[in-house]
């Protein structure tokens, strides 16, 4: 279980292919908890392995590690294949359920915001399930803003869910 000192002990590093099983484990908690993704099938480590290996350098995958345990991960992905949107990335972030609300998400968010700046993006977007109050608070506390809601966006366990759109602008890259 996490402690108040967790955030100070977290080490952030680039994901390696050998992290695939742990990245999958954390993602699958999101599937199981039905708060972070509309996916309703579990990911497989071999698919995550290929995802890590094939990832272009412009779109980093970072992991949060506490001692020898992977407690979260985040990635930047292309927002759209259209060239006019090449300055926008989409963020995905998943935190091990035992380490939520202990600073892991804030630490990863700040690192990904810096990575977005360093990679030349002028904006990072995200999509959150409307009921995911933890993620909404995380975004608000790290400088993101809610820009809209897709109502009845997808069904999860037979119930319509809304999707909140969030964005983080990187002023120094908007020149």
C-alpha positions as protocol buffer text, in pm:
chain_id: "A"
residue {
  index: 1
  type: UNK
  ca { x: 0 y: 0 z: 0 }
}
residue {
  index: 2
  type: UNK
  ca { x: 119 y: 352 z: -77 }
}
residue {
  index: 3
  type: UNK
  ca { x: 230 y: 601 z: 185 }
}
residue {
  index: 4
  type: UNK
  ca { x: 242 y: 980 z: 201 }
}
residue {
  index: 5
  type: UNK
  ca { x: 608 y: 961 z: 101 }
}
residue {
  index: 6
  type: UNK
  ca { x: 527 y: 770 z: -217 }
}
residue {
  index: 7
  type: UNK
  ca { x: 557 y: 1064 z: -458 }
}
residue {
  index: 8
  type: UNK
  ca { x: 908 y: 1147 z: -336 }
}
residue {
  index: 9
  type: UNK
  ca { x: 1016 y: 784 z: -382 }
}
residue {
  index: 10
  type: UNK
  ca { x: 879 y: 744 z: -735 }
}
residue {
  index: 11
  type: UNK
  ca { x: 1130 y: 706 z: -1017 }
}
residue {
  index: 12
  type: UNK
  ca { x: 1015 y: 787 z: -1370 }
}
residue {
  index: 13
  type: UNK
  ca { x: 1189 y: 628 z: -1667 }
}
residue {
  index: 14
  type: UNK
  ca { x: 1124 y: 531 z: -2025 }
}
residue {
  index: 15
  type: UNK
  ca { x: 937 y: 204 z: -2071 }
}
residue {
  index: 16
  type: UNK
  ca { x: 1135 y: -98 z: -2181 }
}
residue {
  index: 17
  type: UNK
  ca { x: 1003 y: -404 z: -2364 }
}
residue {
  index: 18
  type: UNK
  ca { x: 1042 y: -606 z: -2044 }
}
residue {
  index: 19
  type: UNK
  ca { x: 785 y: -374 z: -1878 }
}
residue {
  index: 20
  type: UNK
  ca { x: 509 y: -506 z: -2105 }
}
residue {
  index: 21
  type: UNK
  ca { x: 360 y: -749 z: -1851 }
}
residue {
  index: 22
  type: UNK
  ca { x: 344 y: -487 z: -1574 }
}
residue {
  index: 23
  type: UNK
  ca { x: 207 y: -218 z: -1808 }
}
residue {
  index: 24
  type: UNK
  ca { x: -58 y: -470 z: -1911 }
}
residue {
  index: 25
  type: UNK
  ca { x: -138 y: -550 z: -1546 }
}
residue {
  index: 26
  type: UNK
  ca { x: -197 y: -183 z: -1463 }
}
residue {
  index: 27
  type: UNK
  ca { x: -400 y: -121 z: -1780 }
}
residue {
  index: 28
  type: UNK
  ca { x: -615 y: -427 z: -1709 }
}
residue {
  index: 29
  type: UNK
  ca { x: -699 y: -283 z: -1366 }
}
residue {
  index: 30
  type: UNK
  ca { x: -846 y: 11 z: -1559 }
}
residue {
  index: 31
  type: UNK
  ca { x: -1054 y: -230 z: -1765 }
}
residue {
  index: 32
  type: UNK
  ca { x: -1165 y: -415 z: -1453 }
}
residue {
  index: 33
  type: UNK
  ca { x: -1245 y: -99 z: -1252 }
}
residue {
  index: 34
  type: UNK
  ca { x: -1449 y: 46 z: -1543 }
}
residue {
  index: 35
  type: UNK
  ca { x: -1333 y: 401 z: -1466 }
}
residue {
  index: 36
  type: UNK
  ca { x: -1045 y: 469 z: -1703 }
}
residue {
  index: 37
  type: UNK
  ca { x: -1132 y: 306 z: -2035 }
}
residue {
  index: 38
  type: UNK
  ca { x: -1428 y: 192 z: -2240 }
}
residue {
  index: 39
  type: UNK
  ca { x: -1231 y: -120 z: -2330 }
}
residue {
  index: 40
  type: UNK
  ca { x: -1409 y: -431 z: -2209 }
}
residue {
  index: 41
  type: UNK
  ca { x: -1147 y: -690 z: -2300 }
}
residue {
  index: 42
  type: UNK
  ca { x: -818 y: -736 z: -2124 }
}
residue {
  index: 43
  type: UNK
  ca { x: -495 y: -640 z: -2295 }
}
residue {
  index: 44
  type: UNK
  ca { x: -228 y: -904 z: -2358 }
}
residue {
  index: 45
  type: UNK
  ca { x: 139 y: -860 z: -2262 }
}
residue {
  index: 46
  type: UNK
  ca { x: 256 y: -967 z: -2609 }
}
residue {
  index: 47
  type: UNK
  ca { x: 54 y: -684 z: -2766 }
}
residue {
  index: 48
  type: UNK
  ca { x: 196 y: -430 z: -2521 }
}
residue {
  index: 49
  type: UNK
  ca { x: 545 y: -561 z: -2592 }
}
residue {
  index: 50
  type: UNK
  ca { x: 500 y: -493 z: -2966 }
}
residue {
  index: 51
  type: UNK
  ca { x: 352 y: -150 z: -2885 }
}
residue {
  index: 52
  type: UNK
  ca { x: 661 y: -56 z: -2683 }
}
residue {
  index: 53
  type: UNK
  ca { x: 908 y: -189 z: -2940 }
}
residue {
  index: 54
  type: UNK
  ca { x: 740 y: -16 z: -3236 }
}
residue {
  index: 55
  type: UNK
  ca { x: 681 y: 319 z: -3064 }
}
residue {
  index: 56
  type: UNK
  ca { x: 823 y: 620 z: -3254 }
}
residue {
  index: 57
  type: UNK
  ca { x: 1064 y: 829 z: -3046 }
}
residue {
  index: 58
  type: UNK
  ca { x: 836 y: 1132 z: -3074 }
}
residue {
  index: 59
  type: UNK
  ca { x: 571 y: 948 z: -2868 }
}
residue {
  index: 60
  type: UNK
  ca { x: 726 y: 841 z: -2536 }
}
residue {
  index: 61
  type: UNK
  ca { x: 598 y: 580 z: -2295 }
}
residue {
  index: 62
  type: UNK
  ca { x: 706 y: 647 z: -1937 }
}
residue {
  index: 63
  type: UNK
  ca { x: 669 y: 427 z: -1631 }
}
residue {
  index: 64
  type: UNK
  ca { x: 653 y: 517 z: -1263 }
}
residue {
  index: 65
  type: UNK
  ca { x: 843 y: 277 z: -1043 }
}
residue {
  index: 66
  type: UNK
  ca { x: 844 y: 245 z: -665 }
}
residue {
  index: 67
  type: UNK
  ca { x: 1143 y: 38 z: -566 }
}
residue {
  index: 68
  type: UNK
  ca { x: 1104 y: -257 z: -805 }
}
residue {
  index: 69
  type: UNK
  ca { x: 729 y: -226 z: -862 }
}
residue {
  index: 70
  type: UNK
  ca { x: 575 y: -55 z: -1163 }
}
residue {
  index: 71
  type: UNK
  ca { x: 296 y: 160 z: -1017 }
}
residue {
  index: 72
  type: UNK
  ca { x: 185 y: 354 z: -1324 }
}
residue {
  index: 73
  type: UNK
  ca { x: 254 y: 446 z: -1682 }
}
residue {
  index: 74
  type: UNK
  ca { x: 174 y: 717 z: -1932 }
}
residue {
  index: 75
  type: UNK
  ca { x: 215 y: 757 z: -2305 }
}
residue {
  index: 76
  type: UNK
  ca { x: 179 y: 1017 z: -2576 }
}
residue {
  index: 77
  type: UNK
  ca { x: 16 y: 911 z: -2902 }
}
residue {
  index: 78
  type: UNK
  ca { x: -72 y: 1084 z: -3227 }
}
residue {
  index: 79
  type: UNK
  ca { x: -396 y: 1279 z: -3199 }
}
residue {
  index: 80
  type: UNK
  ca { x: -473 y: 1244 z: -3568 }
}
residue {
  index: 81
  type: UNK
  ca { x: -293 y: 1122 z: -3882 }
}
residue {
  index: 82
  type: UNK
  ca { x: -369 y: 1458 z: -4050 }
}
residue {
  index: 83
  type: UNK
  ca { x: -57 y: 1674 z: -4087 }
}
residue {
  index: 84
  type: UNK
  ca { x: -242 y: 1985 z: -3966 }
}
residue {
  index: 85
  type: UNK
  ca { x: -269 y: 1821 z: -3622 }
}
residue {
  index: 86
  type: UNK
  ca { x: 94 y: 1707 z: -3596 }
}
residue {
  index: 87
  type: UNK
  ca { x: 154 y: 1950 z: -3305 }
}
residue {
  index: 88
  type: UNK
  ca { x: -103 y: 1775 z: -3087 }
}
residue {
  index: 89
  type: UNK
  ca { x: -49 y: 1457 z: -2887 }
}
residue {
  index: 90
  type: UNK
  ca { x: -295 y: 1248 z: -2689 }
}
residue {
  index: 91
  type: UNK
  ca { x: -212 y: 1138 z: -2336 }
}
residue {
  index: 92
  type: UNK
  ca { x: -298 y: 805 z: -2177 }
}
residue {
  index: 93
  type: UNK
  ca { x: -222 y: 751 z: -1810 }
}
residue {
  index: 94
  type: UNK
  ca { x: -294 y: 455 z: -1584 }
}
residue {
  index: 95
  type: UNK
  ca { x: -209 y: 421 z: -1215 }
}
residue {
  index: 96
  type: UNK
  ca { x: -205 y: 99 z: -1014 }
}
residue {
  index: 97
  type: UNK
  ca { x: -520 y: 107 z: -801 }
}
residue {
  index: 98
  type: UNK
  ca { x: -312 y: 69 z: -481 }
}
residue {
  index: 99
  type: UNK
  ca { x: -121 y: 391 z: -558 }
}
residue {
  index: 100
  type: UNK
  ca { x: -395 y: 628 z: -675 }
}
residue {
  index: 101
  type: UNK
  ca { x: -417 y: 959 z: -482 }
}
residue {
  index: 102
  type: UNK
  ca { x: -55 y: 927 z: -362 }
}
residue {
  index: 103
  type: UNK
  ca { x: 116 y: 1159 z: -610 }
}
residue {
  index: 104
  type: UNK
  ca { x: 203 y: 902 z: -876 }
}
residue {
  index: 105
  type: UNK
  ca { x: -39 y: 1054 z: -1128 }
}
residue {
  index: 106
  type: UNK
  ca { x: 80 y: 1409 z: -1063 }
}
residue {
  index: 107
  type: UNK
  ca { x: 442 y: 1304 z: -1105 }
}
residue {
  index: 108
  type: UNK
  ca { x: 369 y: 1126 z: -1433 }
}
residue {
  index: 109
  type: UNK
  ca { x: 154 y: 1414 z: -1561 }
}
residue {
  index: 110
  type: UNK
  ca { x: 432 y: 1667 z: -1505 }
}
residue {
  index: 111
  type: UNK
  ca { x: 685 y: 1442 z: -1678 }
}
residue {
  index: 112
  type: UNK
  ca { x: 453 y: 1393 z: -1976 }
}
residue {
  index: 113
  type: UNK
  ca { x: 383 y: 1767 z: -2000 }
}
residue {
  index: 114
  type: UNK
  ca { x: 761 y: 1825 z: -2011 }
}
residue {
  index: 115
  type: UNK
  ca { x: 800 y: 1546 z: -2267 }
}
residue {
  index: 116
  type: UNK
  ca { x: 530 y: 1707 z: -2482 }
}
residue {
  index: 117
  type: UNK
  ca { x: 712 y: 2039 z: -2466 }
}
residue {
  index: 118
  type: UNK
  ca { x: 1048 y: 1876 z: -2545 }
}
residue {
  index: 119
  type: UNK
  ca { x: 900 y: 1685 z: -2842 }
}
residue {
  index: 120
  type: UNK
  ca { x: 764 y: 2010 z: -2987 }
}
residue {
  index: 121
  type: UNK
  ca { x: 392 y: 1960 z: -2926 }
}
residue {
  index: 122
  type: UNK
  ca { x: 187 y: 2274 z: -2863 }
}
residue {
  index: 123
  type: UNK
  ca { x: -103 y: 2086 z: -2705 }
}
residue {
  index: 124
  type: UNK
  ca { x: -177 y: 1756 z: -2533 }
}
residue {
  index: 125
  type: UNK
  ca { x: -532 y: 1629 z: -2520 }
}
residue {
  index: 126
  type: UNK
  ca { x: -701 y: 1365 z: -2314 }
}
residue {
  index: 127
  type: UNK
  ca { x: -1034 y: 1192 z: -2287 }
}
residue {
  index: 128
  type: UNK
  ca { x: -1178 y: 1095 z: -1951 }
}
residue {
  index: 129
  type: UNK
  ca { x: -1483 y: 902 z: -1851 }
}
residue {
  index: 130
  type: UNK
  ca { x: -1710 y: 1162 z: -1690 }
}
residue {
  index: 131
  type: UNK
  ca { x: -1753 y: 955 z: -1373 }
}
residue {
  index: 132
  type: UNK
  ca { x: -1375 y: 936 z: -1320 }
}
residue {
  index: 133
  type: UNK
  ca { x: -1350 y: 1211 z: -1059 }
}
residue {
  index: 134
  type: UNK
  ca { x: -993 y: 1115 z: -968 }
}
residue {
  index: 135
  type: UNK
  ca { x: -866 y: 1179 z: -1321 }
}
residue {
  index: 136
  type: UNK
  ca { x: -1067 y: 1497 z: -1351 }
}
residue {
  index: 137
  type: UNK
  ca { x: -911 y: 1629 z: -1028 }
}
residue {
  index: 138
  type: UNK
  ca { x: -566 y: 1521 z: -1146 }
}
residue {
  index: 139
  type: UNK
  ca { x: -607 y: 1715 z: -1472 }
}
residue {
  index: 140
  type: UNK
  ca { x: -735 y: 2023 z: -1292 }
}
residue {
  index: 141
  type: UNK
  ca { x: -446 y: 2017 z: -1043 }
}
residue {
  index: 142
  type: UNK
  ca { x: -183 y: 1998 z: -1320 }
}
residue {
  index: 143
  type: UNK
  ca { x: -302 y: 2284 z: -1538 }
}
residue {
  index: 144
  type: UNK
  ca { x: -538 y: 2105 z: -1776 }
}
residue {
  index: 145
  type: UNK
  ca { x: -879 y: 2240 z: -1864 }
}
residue {
  index: 146
  type: UNK
  ca { x: -1203 y: 2069 z: -1952 }
}
residue {
  index: 147
  type: UNK
  ca { x: -1317 y: 2179 z: -2298 }
}
residue {
  index: 148
  type: UNK
  ca { x: -1628 y: 1974 z: -2358 }
}
residue {
  index: 149
  type: UNK
  ca { x: -1833 y: 1663 z: -2304 }
}
residue {
  index: 150
  type: UNK
  ca { x: -1935 y: 1400 z: -2553 }
}
residue {
  index: 151
  type: UNK
  ca { x: -2269 y: 1286 z: -2417 }
}
residue {
  index: 152
  type: UNK
  ca { x: -2363 y: 919 z: -2442 }
}
residue {
  index: 153
  type: UNK
  ca { x: -2027 y: 849 z: -2605 }
}
residue {
  index: 154
  type: UNK
  ca { x: -2004 y: 475 z: -2545 }
}
residue {
  index: 155
  type: UNK
  ca { x: -2173 y: 199 z: -2353 }
}
residue {
  index: 156
  type: UNK
  ca { x: -1999 y: 23 z: -2070 }
}
residue {
  index: 157
  type: UNK
  ca { x: -2173 y: -276 z: -1914 }
}
residue {
  index: 158
  type: UNK
  ca { x: -2490 y: -178 z: -2097 }
}
residue {
  index: 159
  type: UNK
  ca { x: -2499 y: 179 z: -1965 }
}
residue {
  index: 160
  type: UNK
  ca { x: -2428 y: 494 z: -2169 }
}
residue {
  index: 161
  type: UNK
  ca { x: -2128 y: 693 z: -2047 }
}
residue {
  index: 162
  type: UNK
  ca { x: -2025 y: 1052 z: -2113 }
}
residue {
  index: 163
  type: UNK
  ca { x: -1670 y: 1142 z: -2214 }
}
residue {
  index: 164
  type: UNK
  ca { x: -1493 y: 1458 z: -2093 }
}
residue {
  index: 165
  type: UNK
  ca { x: -1242 y: 1624 z: -2327 }
}
residue {
  index: 166
  type: UNK
  ca { x: -941 y: 1789 z: -2162 }
}
residue {
  index: 167
  type: UNK
  ca { x: -641 y: 1977 z: -2296 }
}
residue {
  index: 168
  type: UNK
  ca { x: -308 y: 2112 z: -2181 }
}
residue {
  index: 169
  type: UNK
  ca { x: -159 y: 2396 z: -2385 }
}
residue {
  index: 170
  type: UNK
  ca { x: 218 y: 2439 z: -2402 }
}
residue {
  index: 171
  type: UNK
  ca { x: 261 y: 2816 z: -2444 }
}
residue {
  index: 172
  type: UNK
  ca { x: 631 y: 2813 z: -2535 }
}
residue {
  index: 173
  type: UNK
  ca { x: 552 y: 2585 z: -2834 }
}
residue {
  index: 174
  type: UNK
  ca { x: 264 y: 2798 z: -2961 }
}
residue {
  index: 175
  type: UNK
  ca { x: 486 y: 3067 z: -3114 }
}
